[in-house]
Coordinates of C-alpha atoms in Angstrom, one line a residue:
Chain A
M514 CA -1.1 -22.7 21.2
N515 CA -2.2 -19.9 23.2
K516 CA -5.3 -20.0 24.9
L517 CA -8.2 -17.1 24.8
L518 CA -11.0 -17.4 27.4
I519 CA -14.0 -15.6 26.4
V520 CA -16.8 -14.3 29.1
G521 CA -20.1 -12.8 27.6
T522 CA -23.6 -13.9 26.5
V523 CA -24.7 -16.8 24.4
A524 CA -28.3 -16.0 23.5
F525 CA -31.4 -16.2 21.4
D526 CA -31.8 -12.9 19.3
A527 CA -35.0 -11.8 17.4
I528 CA -33.9 -9.0 14.6
E529 CA -35.9 -6.7 12.1
T530 CA -33.7 -4.9 9.7
P531 CA -35.1 -2.7 6.6
F532 CA -34.2 -6.3 4.9
G533 CA -35.9 -8.6 6.9
K534 CA -36.7 -9.8 10.2
T535 CA -35.6 -13.1 11.7
D536 CA -37.3 -15.5 14.7
K537 CA -35.2 -16.3 17.8
I538 CA -31.7 -17.3 16.3
L539 CA -28.5 -18.0 17.3
G540 CA -27.0 -14.5 19.3
G541 CA -24.8 -13.2 22.3
A542 CA -21.5 -11.2 22.7
A543 CA -19.5 -14.5 23.5
T544 CA -21.0 -16.6 20.7
Y545 CA -19.9 -13.9 18.1
I546 CA -16.4 -13.3 20.0
G547 CA -16.0 -17.0 19.7
L548 CA -16.8 -17.9 16.1
S549 CA -14.5 -14.6 15.1
A550 CA -11.8 -15.9 17.1
S551 CA -11.9 -19.4 15.7
F552 CA -10.1 -18.0 12.6
F553 CA -6.8 -18.0 14.2
N554 CA -4.6 -20.5 15.9
L555 CA -5.5 -20.9 19.3
Q556 CA -7.3 -22.8 21.9
S557 CA -10.6 -20.9 23.3
A558 CA -13.2 -21.5 25.6
I559 CA -16.6 -19.8 26.4
V560 CA -17.5 -18.7 30.2
S561 CA -21.5 -18.2 29.9
V562 CA -24.8 -19.6 30.9
V563 CA -27.8 -20.8 28.9
G564 CA -31.1 -22.6 29.4
D565 CA -32.4 -26.0 28.6
D566 CA -34.3 -24.5 25.7
F567 CA -31.0 -23.5 24.4
P568 CA -30.5 -26.1 21.2
Q569 CA -28.1 -29.1 21.4
E570 CA -27.4 -27.8 17.5
Y571 CA -26.2 -24.5 18.6
L572 CA -23.5 -25.9 21.4
D573 CA -22.6 -28.8 18.6
L574 CA -21.9 -25.7 16.3
L575 CA -19.7 -23.7 18.8
T576 CA -17.9 -27.1 19.6
S577 CA -17.3 -27.8 15.7
K578 CA -15.6 -24.5 15.9
N579 CA -13.0 -26.1 18.5
I580 CA -14.5 -23.6 21.2
D581 CA -14.3 -25.1 24.4
I582 CA -18.0 -25.4 26.3
S583 CA -17.1 -26.7 29.6
G584 CA -17.6 -23.5 31.3
L585 CA -21.1 -22.7 29.2
E586 CA -23.4 -23.7 32.2
V587 CA -26.8 -25.3 30.9
V588 CA -29.4 -24.4 33.9
K589 CA -32.1 -27.1 34.1
G590 CA -35.5 -25.8 33.3
G591 CA -33.9 -22.3 32.8
K592 CA -34.3 -19.9 30.0
T593 CA -32.0 -18.2 27.4
F594 CA -31.3 -14.7 27.5
F595 CA -33.3 -13.0 25.0
W596 CA -33.0 -9.9 22.8
S597 CA -35.3 -8.5 20.2
G598 CA -34.2 -5.3 18.6
R599 CA -35.1 -3.3 15.4
Y600 CA -32.6 -1.3 13.4
H601 CA -33.6 2.0 12.0
N602 CA -33.3 2.4 8.1
D603 CA -30.0 3.8 8.0
L604 CA -28.8 0.8 10.2
N605 CA -26.7 3.2 12.7
S606 CA -29.3 3.0 15.2
R607 CA -31.7 0.6 16.8
D608 CA -34.5 0.4 19.1
T609 CA -35.0 -2.5 21.6
L610 CA -37.9 -4.4 21.6
D611 CA -37.6 -6.8 24.1
T612 CA -35.1 -8.1 26.5
Q613 CA -35.2 -11.2 29.0
L614 CA -32.4 -11.7 31.2
N615 CA -33.8 -15.1 32.5
V616 CA -30.7 -17.4 33.6
L617 CA -28.3 -14.3 33.3
A618 CA -30.4 -12.8 36.1
D619 CA -28.2 -15.2 38.7
F620 CA -25.3 -16.0 36.7
Q621 CA -22.2 -17.2 38.3
P622 CA -19.4 -17.7 36.1
K623 CA -17.0 -20.6 36.5
V624 CA -13.4 -20.5 35.0
P625 CA -12.7 -24.1 33.6
Q626 CA -9.5 -25.6 35.5
D627 CA -7.7 -25.4 32.1
Y628 CA -8.4 -22.0 31.3
K629 CA -7.3 -20.3 34.5
N630 CA -4.2 -19.8 33.1
S631 CA -4.8 -18.0 29.8
D632 CA -3.0 -16.0 28.0
I633 CA -5.6 -13.6 26.7
V634 CA -8.9 -12.8 28.3
M635 CA -11.7 -11.1 26.5
L636 CA -14.5 -9.6 28.7
G637 CA -17.4 -9.6 26.2
N638 CA -20.6 -7.5 27.3
L639 CA -21.9 -8.6 30.4
H640 CA -22.6 -7.4 34.1
P641 CA -19.2 -6.0 35.2
L642 CA -19.2 -8.2 38.4
V643 CA -19.4 -11.2 36.0
Q644 CA -16.2 -9.8 34.3
S645 CA -15.1 -9.3 37.8
S646 CA -15.6 -12.7 39.0
V647 CA -13.9 -14.1 36.1
L648 CA -10.9 -12.0 36.8
D649 CA -10.7 -13.2 40.3
Q650 CA -10.5 -16.6 39.4
M651 CA -7.4 -16.8 37.3
E652 CA -4.6 -18.4 38.6
T653 CA -2.1 -16.8 36.6
Q654 CA -1.9 -12.8 35.2
P655 CA -3.0 -12.7 31.6
K656 CA -0.4 -11.3 29.2
L657 CA -3.5 -8.8 28.3
V658 CA -7.5 -8.6 29.1
V659 CA -9.6 -6.8 27.0
L660 CA -13.2 -5.7 28.2
D661 CA -15.9 -4.7 25.9
T662 CA -19.0 -3.2 27.6
M663 CA -22.0 -0.8 26.7
N664 CA -24.1 1.9 28.0
F665 CA -26.4 -0.1 29.7
W666 CA -23.7 -0.6 32.3
M667 CA -23.1 2.5 32.4
D668 CA -26.4 3.6 33.1
C669 CA -27.2 0.9 36.0
A670 CA -24.0 -0.5 37.0
L671 CA -21.5 2.3 36.7
P672 CA -19.6 1.9 40.0
E673 CA -19.3 -2.1 39.2
L674 CA -18.1 -1.1 35.7
L675 CA -15.3 1.4 37.1
E676 CA -14.1 -1.2 39.2
V677 CA -13.7 -3.8 36.8
I678 CA -12.4 -1.1 34.0
K679 CA -9.1 -0.4 36.5
R680 CA -8.0 -4.2 36.0
V681 CA -8.2 -4.4 32.2
D682 CA -5.6 -3.2 29.6
V683 CA -7.6 -2.6 26.8
I684 CA -11.3 -1.7 26.5
T685 CA -13.3 -1.5 23.3
I686 CA -16.6 0.7 23.2
N687 CA -18.4 2.4 20.8
D688 CA -18.2 6.4 20.1
E689 CA -21.2 7.5 22.0
E690 CA -20.3 4.9 25.0
A691 CA -16.7 6.7 25.1
R692 CA -18.5 10.2 25.1
Q693 CA -21.2 8.7 27.9
L694 CA -17.8 7.2 29.9
S695 CA -15.7 10.1 30.0
G696 CA -18.0 13.4 29.8
E697 CA -15.9 14.6 26.5
Y698 CA -17.2 15.3 23.0
S699 CA -13.7 14.7 21.7
L700 CA -12.8 11.2 20.9
V701 CA -9.4 12.1 21.4
K702 CA -9.9 13.5 24.9
A703 CA -12.3 10.9 25.7
A704 CA -9.7 8.4 25.0
A705 CA -7.0 10.5 27.2
K706 CA -9.6 10.3 30.5
I707 CA -10.5 6.5 29.7
H708 CA -6.6 6.1 30.1
T709 CA -6.6 7.5 33.4
M710 CA -9.4 5.1 34.5
G711 CA -7.0 2.2 33.9
P712 CA -6.8 0.6 30.2
K713 CA -3.5 1.4 28.7
Y714 CA -5.3 1.0 25.3
V715 CA -8.6 2.5 24.4
V716 CA -10.5 1.4 21.1
I717 CA -13.5 3.3 19.9
K718 CA -15.6 1.4 17.7
K719 CA -17.4 4.2 15.2
G720 CA -19.5 1.6 13.4
E721 CA -19.4 2.0 9.9
H722 CA -17.0 4.6 10.2
G723 CA -13.9 2.2 11.7
A724 CA -12.2 2.0 14.6
L725 CA -9.7 4.3 16.6
L726 CA -7.0 2.6 18.8
F727 CA -5.4 5.2 21.4
H728 CA -2.3 4.7 23.3
N729 CA -0.7 7.1 25.4
K730 CA -0.2 9.8 22.4
E731 CA -0.2 7.4 19.5
V732 CA -3.3 7.0 18.0
F733 CA -4.4 4.0 14.8
F734 CA -7.3 4.1 12.4
A735 CA -8.9 1.1 11.0
P736 CA -11.7 1.9 8.3
A737 CA -14.7 -0.2 8.2
L738 CA -14.7 -1.7 4.8
P739 CA -16.7 -0.3 2.4
L740 CA -19.6 -2.4 1.3
E741 CA -22.3 -2.5 -1.0
E742 CA -24.9 -3.1 1.5
V743 CA -24.6 -4.2 5.0
F744 CA -27.5 -6.1 5.8
D745 CA -27.6 -6.8 9.6
P746 CA -25.2 -4.8 12.3
T747 CA -25.8 -7.0 14.8
G748 CA -22.8 -8.7 16.5
A749 CA -20.3 -6.4 14.5
G750 CA -18.7 -5.1 17.4
D751 CA -18.1 -8.4 19.4
T752 CA -16.9 -9.9 15.7
F753 CA -14.3 -7.0 15.7
A754 CA -13.3 -7.7 19.3
G755 CA -13.1 -11.3 18.7
G756 CA -11.2 -11.3 15.8
F757 CA -8.8 -8.2 17.8
A758 CA -8.4 -10.7 20.7
G759 CA -8.0 -13.6 18.6
Y760 CA -5.1 -12.4 16.3
I761 CA -3.5 -11.1 19.4
T762 CA -3.9 -14.4 21.4
Q763 CA -2.3 -16.1 18.1
S764 CA 0.4 -13.9 17.4
E765 CA 1.9 -13.7 21.3
N766 CA 2.7 -9.7 20.4
I767 CA 0.8 -7.1 23.0
S768 CA 3.0 -4.3 21.3
F769 CA 1.3 -1.5 19.8
D770 CA 2.2 -1.9 16.6
N771 CA 0.6 -5.4 16.6
M772 CA -2.0 -4.1 18.1
K773 CA -2.6 -2.0 14.7
N774 CA -2.9 -5.7 12.9
A775 CA -5.0 -6.8 15.7
I776 CA -7.5 -3.9 14.7
I777 CA -7.4 -4.7 11.1
Q778 CA -8.3 -8.3 11.7
G779 CA -11.1 -7.4 13.6
S780 CA -12.2 -5.1 11.2
N781 CA -12.0 -7.6 8.4
L782 CA -13.9 -10.1 10.1
A783 CA -16.7 -7.7 11.5
S784 CA -17.0 -6.8 7.4
F785 CA -18.1 -10.4 6.7
C786 CA -20.6 -10.7 10.0
V787 CA -22.7 -7.6 8.5
E788 CA -23.1 -9.4 5.0
K789 CA -26.2 -11.8 6.3
F790 CA -28.3 -12.1 9.5
G791 CA -26.9 -12.8 13.0
T792 CA -24.4 -15.4 12.9
E793 CA -24.9 -16.8 9.3
K794 CA -22.2 -15.3 7.3
M795 CA -19.5 -16.2 10.3
V796 CA -20.8 -19.7 10.5
T797 CA -19.8 -20.6 6.8
L798 CA -17.3 -18.2 6.0
Q799 CA -13.7 -19.9 4.8
K800 CA -10.4 -18.6 5.7
S801 CA -9.3 -18.1 2.3
D802 CA -12.4 -15.6 2.1
V803 CA -10.5 -13.9 5.2
L804 CA -7.4 -13.5 4.1
S805 CA -8.3 -12.4 0.7
R806 CA -10.3 -9.5 2.2
L807 CA -7.4 -8.4 4.0
Q808 CA -5.3 -7.7 0.8
Q809 CA -8.4 -5.2 0.3
F810 CA -8.1 -3.9 3.7
K811 CA -4.0 -3.0 2.6
S812 CA -5.3 -1.7 -1.0
L813 CA -7.6 0.4 1.3
T814 CA -5.8 2.2 3.4
Q815 CA -2.0 1.9 2.3
F816 CA 0.0 4.8 0.4
D817 CA 3.1 5.8 -0.9
I818 CA 4.1 9.3 0.0
E819 CA 7.9 9.9 0.5
L820 CA 8.7 12.0 3.3
Chain B
M1456 CA 5.9 24.7 -12.9
N1457 CA 2.6 23.2 -13.8
K1458 CA -0.7 25.4 -14.0
L1459 CA -3.8 25.0 -11.6
L1460 CA -6.7 27.1 -12.7
I1461 CA -8.9 27.9 -9.9
V1462 CA -12.9 28.6 -9.9
G1463 CA -15.0 29.4 -7.0
T1464 CA -16.3 32.0 -4.7
V1465 CA -14.0 34.6 -2.8
A1466 CA -16.2 35.8 -0.1
F1467 CA -17.5 37.3 3.1
D1468 CA -18.4 34.7 5.6
A1469 CA -19.7 35.2 9.3
I1470 CA -19.7 32.2 11.1
E1471 CA -20.9 31.0 14.6
T1472 CA -19.5 27.9 16.4
P1473 CA -20.1 26.6 19.9
F1474 CA -16.8 28.2 20.3
G1475 CA -17.4 31.8 19.2
K1476 CA -18.5 33.8 16.7
T1477 CA -16.9 36.4 13.6
D1478 CA -17.4 39.1 11.8
K1479 CA -17.6 39.3 8.1
I1480 CA -14.2 37.6 7.5
L1481 CA -12.3 36.4 4.5
G1482 CA -13.9 32.9 2.8
G1483 CA -14.9 31.7 -0.2
A1484 CA -14.6 28.0 -1.7
A1485 CA -11.7 29.5 -4.3
T1486 CA -10.1 31.3 -1.3
Y1487 CA -9.7 27.9 0.7
I1488 CA -8.5 25.9 -2.3
G1489 CA -5.9 28.7 -3.4
L1490 CA -4.3 29.1 0.1
S1491 CA -4.4 25.1 0.4
A1492 CA -2.6 24.4 -3.1
S1493 CA -0.4 27.2 -2.4
F1494 CA 1.6 24.6 -0.4
F1495 CA 2.6 22.9 -3.6
N1496 CA 5.1 23.7 -6.4
L1497 CA 2.7 25.4 -8.9
Q1498 CA 1.6 28.3 -10.5
S1499 CA -2.0 29.0 -9.7
A1500 CA -4.9 31.7 -10.5
I1501 CA -8.6 32.6 -9.4
V1502 CA -11.2 32.8 -11.7
S1503 CA -13.8 34.5 -9.3
V1504 CA -15.9 38.0 -8.7
V1505 CA -15.6 40.5 -5.6
G1506 CA -17.4 43.6 -5.0
D1507 CA -15.5 47.1 -4.7
D1508 CA -16.5 46.4 -0.8
F1509 CA -13.8 43.8 -0.6
P1510 CA -10.4 44.6 1.1
Q1511 CA -7.0 45.5 -0.6
E1512 CA -5.6 43.7 2.3
Y1513 CA -7.4 40.2 1.2
L1514 CA -6.4 40.6 -2.3
D1515 CA -2.8 41.5 -1.1
L1516 CA -2.9 38.1 1.1
L1517 CA -3.7 36.3 -2.0
T1518 CA -1.2 37.9 -3.9
S1519 CA 1.0 36.9 -1.3
K1520 CA 1.0 33.2 -1.7
N1521 CA 1.8 33.5 -5.4
I1522 CA -1.8 33.3 -6.7
D1523 CA -2.5 35.2 -9.6
I1524 CA -5.8 37.1 -9.3
S1525 CA -5.8 38.4 -12.6
G1526 CA -9.3 36.4 -13.3
L1527 CA -10.4 37.6 -9.9
E1528 CA -13.0 40.8 -11.1
V1529 CA -13.7 43.6 -9.0
V1530 CA -17.1 45.0 -9.8
K1531 CA -17.2 48.3 -8.8
G1532 CA -20.2 49.2 -6.9
G1533 CA -20.9 45.9 -6.5
K1534 CA -20.9 44.0 -3.1
T1535 CA -19.0 41.0 -2.3
F1536 CA -20.8 37.7 -2.1
F1537 CA -21.8 37.1 1.9
W1538 CA -22.4 34.1 3.6
S1539 CA -23.4 33.3 7.2
G1540 CA -23.7 30.3 9.1
R1541 CA -24.3 28.8 12.6
Y1542 CA -22.7 25.3 13.1
H1543 CA -24.6 23.1 15.5
N1544 CA -23.0 21.5 18.6
D1545 CA -21.8 18.6 17.1
L1546 CA -20.2 20.7 14.3
N1547 CA -21.1 18.2 12.1
S1548 CA -24.3 20.0 10.7
R1549 CA -25.1 23.8 10.5
D1550 CA -28.0 26.3 9.5
T1551 CA -27.2 28.9 6.8
L1552 CA -28.4 32.0 8.5
D1553 CA -27.8 34.3 5.6
T1554 CA -26.9 34.2 1.9
Q1555 CA -26.3 37.6 -0.4
L1556 CA -25.2 36.5 -3.9
N1557 CA -24.7 40.1 -4.8
V1558 CA -22.0 40.5 -7.4
L1559 CA -22.3 36.5 -8.0
A1560 CA -25.7 36.8 -9.5
D1561 CA -24.7 38.1 -13.1
F1562 CA -20.7 36.6 -12.8
Q1563 CA -19.6 35.8 -16.3
P1564 CA -15.7 34.1 -15.7
K1565 CA -13.1 35.5 -17.7
V1566 CA -10.2 33.1 -17.7
P1567 CA -6.6 34.8 -18.0
Q1568 CA -4.9 34.0 -21.3
D1569 CA -2.0 32.7 -19.5
Y1570 CA -4.3 30.2 -17.8
K1571 CA -6.2 28.7 -20.9
N1572 CA -3.6 25.8 -21.3
S1573 CA -3.6 24.9 -17.7
D1574 CA -2.8 21.6 -16.5
I1575 CA -5.2 20.9 -13.8
V1576 CA -8.5 22.7 -13.6
M1577 CA -10.5 22.9 -9.9
L1578 CA -14.0 24.0 -10.4
G1579 CA -14.7 25.1 -7.2
N1580 CA -18.4 25.4 -5.7
L1581 CA -20.4 27.7 -7.9
H1582 CA -23.0 27.8 -10.4
P1583 CA -22.8 24.9 -12.6
L1584 CA -23.0 27.1 -15.6
V1585 CA -20.1 29.5 -14.3
Q1586 CA -17.7 26.4 -14.1
S1587 CA -19.0 25.0 -18.1
S1588 CA -18.1 28.5 -19.0
V1589 CA -14.6 28.1 -17.5
L1590 CA -14.0 24.8 -19.3
D1591 CA -15.3 26.2 -22.3
Q1592 CA -12.7 29.1 -22.4
M1593 CA -9.6 26.3 -22.0
E1594 CA -7.8 26.4 -25.1
T1595 CA -6.1 23.1 -24.3
Q1596 CA -7.3 19.8 -22.6
P1597 CA -6.8 19.8 -19.0
K1598 CA -4.5 16.8 -17.8
L1599 CA -7.5 16.3 -15.0
V1600 CA -10.6 18.5 -14.3
V1601 CA -11.5 18.5 -10.5
L1602 CA -15.1 19.1 -9.4
D1603 CA -16.8 20.3 -6.2
T1604 CA -20.5 21.0 -5.8
M1605 CA -23.1 20.9 -3.0
N1606 CA -26.6 19.8 -2.8
F1607 CA -27.8 23.7 -3.3
W1608 CA -27.3 23.4 -7.3
M1609 CA -29.0 19.8 -7.2
D1610 CA -32.0 21.4 -5.9
C1611 CA -32.0 24.5 -8.0
A1612 CA -29.8 23.8 -11.3
L1613 CA -30.0 19.9 -11.6
P1614 CA -30.0 20.1 -15.6
E1615 CA -27.0 22.6 -15.8
L1616 CA -25.2 20.4 -12.8
L1617 CA -25.4 17.1 -14.9
E1618 CA -24.0 18.2 -17.9
V1619 CA -20.8 20.2 -16.4
I1620 CA -20.5 16.7 -14.5
K1621 CA -20.4 14.9 -17.7
R1622 CA -17.3 16.8 -18.7
V1623 CA -15.1 16.4 -15.5
D1624 CA -12.7 13.8 -14.7
V1625 CA -13.2 13.8 -10.8
I1626 CA -16.0 14.8 -8.7
T1627 CA -15.5 15.8 -5.1
I1628 CA -18.8 15.7 -2.9
N1629 CA -19.8 14.8 0.7
D1630 CA -21.9 11.5 1.7
E1631 CA -25.4 13.1 1.8
E1632 CA -25.0 14.9 -1.5
A1633 CA -23.5 11.6 -3.3
R1634 CA -26.6 9.8 -2.0
Q1635 CA -28.8 13.0 -3.4
L1636 CA -27.3 13.0 -6.8
S1637 CA -27.6 8.9 -7.1
G1638 CA -30.5 8.6 -5.2
E1639 CA -28.8 5.3 -3.6
Y1640 CA -27.9 4.8 0.2
S1641 CA -25.0 3.0 0.2
L1642 CA -21.9 4.8 -0.8
V1643 CA -20.6 2.2 -3.0
K1644 CA -23.7 1.8 -5.0
A1645 CA -23.5 5.9 -5.0
A1646 CA -20.2 6.4 -6.4
A1647 CA -20.8 3.3 -9.2
K1648 CA -23.8 5.6 -10.1
I1649 CA -22.1 9.0 -10.3
H1650 CA -19.4 6.8 -12.4
T1651 CA -22.1 6.7 -15.2
M1652 CA -22.5 10.5 -15.0
G1653 CA -19.4 11.0 -16.3
P1654 CA -16.3 11.1 -13.8
K1655 CA -13.9 8.4 -13.8
Y1656 CA -12.9 9.1 -10.2
V1657 CA -15.5 10.0 -7.4
V1658 CA -14.4 11.8 -4.3
I1659 CA -17.0 11.3 -1.1
K1660 CA -16.2 13.4 1.8
K1661 CA -17.5 12.4 5.0
G1662 CA -16.0 15.2 7.2
E1663 CA -14.4 14.0 10.2
H1664 CA -14.9 10.3 9.1
G1665 CA -12.5 10.9 6.3
A1666 CA -12.7 10.5 3.0
L1667 CA -13.3 7.9 -0.1
L1668 CA -11.8 7.9 -3.2
F1669 CA -13.6 5.3 -6.0
H1670 CA -12.6 4.5 -9.1
N1671 CA -14.1 1.5 -10.9
K1672 CA -13.7 -1.4 -8.6
E1673 CA -11.0 -0.3 -6.7
V1674 CA -11.6 2.1 -3.5
F1675 CA -9.1 4.2 -1.0
F1676 CA -9.9 5.4 2.4
A1677 CA -8.2 8.3 4.0
P1678 CA -9.0 9.1 7.6
A1679 CA -9.8 12.8 9.2
L1680 CA -6.7 12.8 11.5
P1681 CA -8.4 12.9 15.1
L1682 CA -8.3 16.3 16.8
E1683 CA -8.2 17.1 20.4
E1684 CA -10.8 20.1 19.1
V1685 CA -12.5 21.0 15.9
F1686 CA -12.9 24.8 16.3
D1687 CA -14.5 25.5 12.9
P1688 CA -15.1 23.3 9.9
T1689 CA -16.0 26.1 7.5
G1690 CA -13.5 25.7 4.6
A1691 CA -12.4 22.2 5.2
G1692 CA -13.9 20.4 2.0
D1693 CA -12.5 23.2 -0.4
T1694 CA -9.2 22.7 1.4
F1695 CA -9.0 19.2 1.0
A1696 CA -10.2 19.9 -2.8
G1697 CA -7.1 22.3 -3.0
G1698 CA -4.8 20.1 -1.3
F1699 CA -5.8 17.4 -3.9
A1700 CA -5.8 19.6 -6.9
G1701 CA -2.7 21.3 -5.7
Y1702 CA -0.6 17.8 -5.2
I1703 CA -1.7 16.4 -8.6
T1704 CA -0.7 19.7 -10.0
Q1705 CA 2.6 19.4 -8.6
S1706 CA 3.7 15.5 -9.4
E1707 CA 2.0 15.8 -12.5
N1708 CA 0.7 12.4 -11.8
I1709 CA -3.2 11.3 -12.5
S1710 CA -2.6 7.3 -11.5
F1711 CA -5.1 6.1 -9.5
D1712 CA -2.0 5.4 -6.9
N1713 CA -0.8 9.2 -7.2
M1714 CA -4.6 10.1 -5.8
K1715 CA -4.7 8.1 -3.1
N1716 CA -1.1 10.2 -1.9
A1717 CA -3.3 13.5 -3.1
I1718 CA -6.3 12.2 -1.0
I1719 CA -4.0 12.2 1.9
Q1720 CA -2.2 15.6 1.3
G1721 CA -5.9 17.5 0.9
S1722 CA -6.9 15.4 4.2
N1723 CA -3.8 16.6 6.1
L1724 CA -4.5 20.4 5.0
A1725 CA -7.8 20.0 6.0
S1726 CA -6.8 19.1 9.2
F1727 CA -5.2 22.5 10.1
C1728 CA -8.2 24.4 8.6
V1729 CA -10.6 23.5 11.5
E1730 CA -8.3 24.2 13.8
K1731 CA -8.8 28.2 13.8
F1732 CA -11.8 30.3 12.6
G1733 CA -12.1 30.8 8.7
T1734 CA -8.7 31.2 7.3
E1735 CA -6.5 31.8 10.1
K1736 CA -4.8 28.9 10.3
M1737 CA -4.3 28.5 6.5
V1738 CA -2.7 31.8 6.2
T1739 CA 0.0 31.3 9.0
L1740 CA 0.6 27.5 8.5
Q1741 CA 4.3 26.7 7.6
K1742 CA 5.3 24.0 5.1
S1743 CA 7.2 22.1 7.7
D1744 CA 4.2 21.7 9.9
V1745 CA 2.4 20.4 7.0
L1746 CA 5.0 17.7 6.6
S1747 CA 5.7 16.6 9.9
R1748 CA 1.7 16.1 10.3
L1749 CA 1.8 13.9 7.1
Q1750 CA 4.0 11.6 9.1
Q1751 CA 0.9 11.4 11.7
F1752 CA -1.0 10.4 8.8
K1753 CA 1.3 7.8 8.0
S1754 CA 1.6 6.5 11.8
L1755 CA -2.6 6.7 11.8
T1756 CA -3.0 4.3 9.0
Q1757 CA 0.1 2.1 8.1
F1758 CA 0.1 -1.4 9.4
D1759 CA 2.4 -4.5 8.6
I1760 CA 0.5 -7.5 8.3
E1761 CA 2.1 -10.0 6.3
L1762 CA 0.0 -11.8 3.8

């Protein structure tokens, strides 16, 4: 089985949506990526950090999904990263109510020896220096490095972000972030500019409006599945990235055509994530449900005009 | 050849976008629908009204596209409907600067005798009583009646609008209008509610975010083609509707699967419309360009996951 190395936060989230609110629940980019990638045949490991306030039950959950957590450092006396946010009524925007970096502030990632030859590396949202440090520790060149990031790092660590972006094959960011990073309003122009920064593949996530994959002059679009109700968008982008990276890892195929499939797999998994609060849906989701919804994606997008 | 009857405004538009502004140019829903439908093998006629300030050159243009204008009334001493608007920087929203109904205020549509047995009727944006009156004049039941409307009629002629909506097979409206008409935020729920108002098919236009086609529990999505630059969105929705209705008319097939193709054809034609001011692009567009961009739509959306 191929190996997927996942870097990103493992965290507590407290979420408010128009439908309700949660206390501190399991969250974090690496958590969502790992859960999503676990629907594929692969070996995966998370590199991250938590405090010793992090419940054993959450660690056990990750392990039960066959995620190697030997690279998940537990800091004695430390507190786990905490994020709290409130979504607006349309669920397309949110306010951050609280961010406590805690153990993330001094985090030095350590890639487990077994994963220094990973086939695919998924650099989830974290400080770009942490993302770079993980790449530095690889002993063989991964077949594909995927990076996810957010506007926060563009605001406060842009030089470091640009350095790590140079080293990756695929970048996944949302539409506003693509505009901020490139200075271009048109997403076609934004993607072209981001290509010149390093990544050969640019994935622009548009939330409920789907995702675009750009590669040179080629472009592919995956819609989001139209849902009766979106309950909580938290983690949807990470779940998307985890499905993308997980499928690529399983299939050992980094062609553009296979990346189209990977984008669909990511969109499919993300469509489940938003149906319940936090990780709740992803934890109980069955593979048979994932496959049957893939069929819906086909019906949703495939047509048969003869040309 | 099958017959398509088109109802809607024929107008003067004055448009401001971030890229420039126009004086009074050719516009109107029926104009865009007619130009778009002219790319298919069909006979079409426009039912509308203008004043005698409407230039012969514009009438000749419509005739040159094989559009029958015997139902386009020219009111002696009357002035043509005029709309003026300014788009915001993101081109997704606009302010109406001026609306002069002029000859539209007392318009009584007259369907040409030859078109009282039309196969397909496309009721473009106009007062719902005008749309109803056209249906009243049909001597045979059309195979498909498509209705486009806008929030303006929901605000000021809702009972009349609900009456005509009962009588149509397909409604095309934008996402905000679907929400207003249904009182539902979720587009899936909005479409379900609009089904109960009459139309078996609900098309929700999302501008640069594509279009959704709902039919009972089935749904199909067509993206908008990602463009380097959108120059002027005026008429894109009507061009979309014209492509949809035109393709259905040509193909004589009103199955859901063929409507998927029709939605793609509409999206394809609309992608050209926005590239220049007003009708400029649609007037000079060649059929070979339309076909070659259809191939781009295939590459944009088709994938090959084995299930």
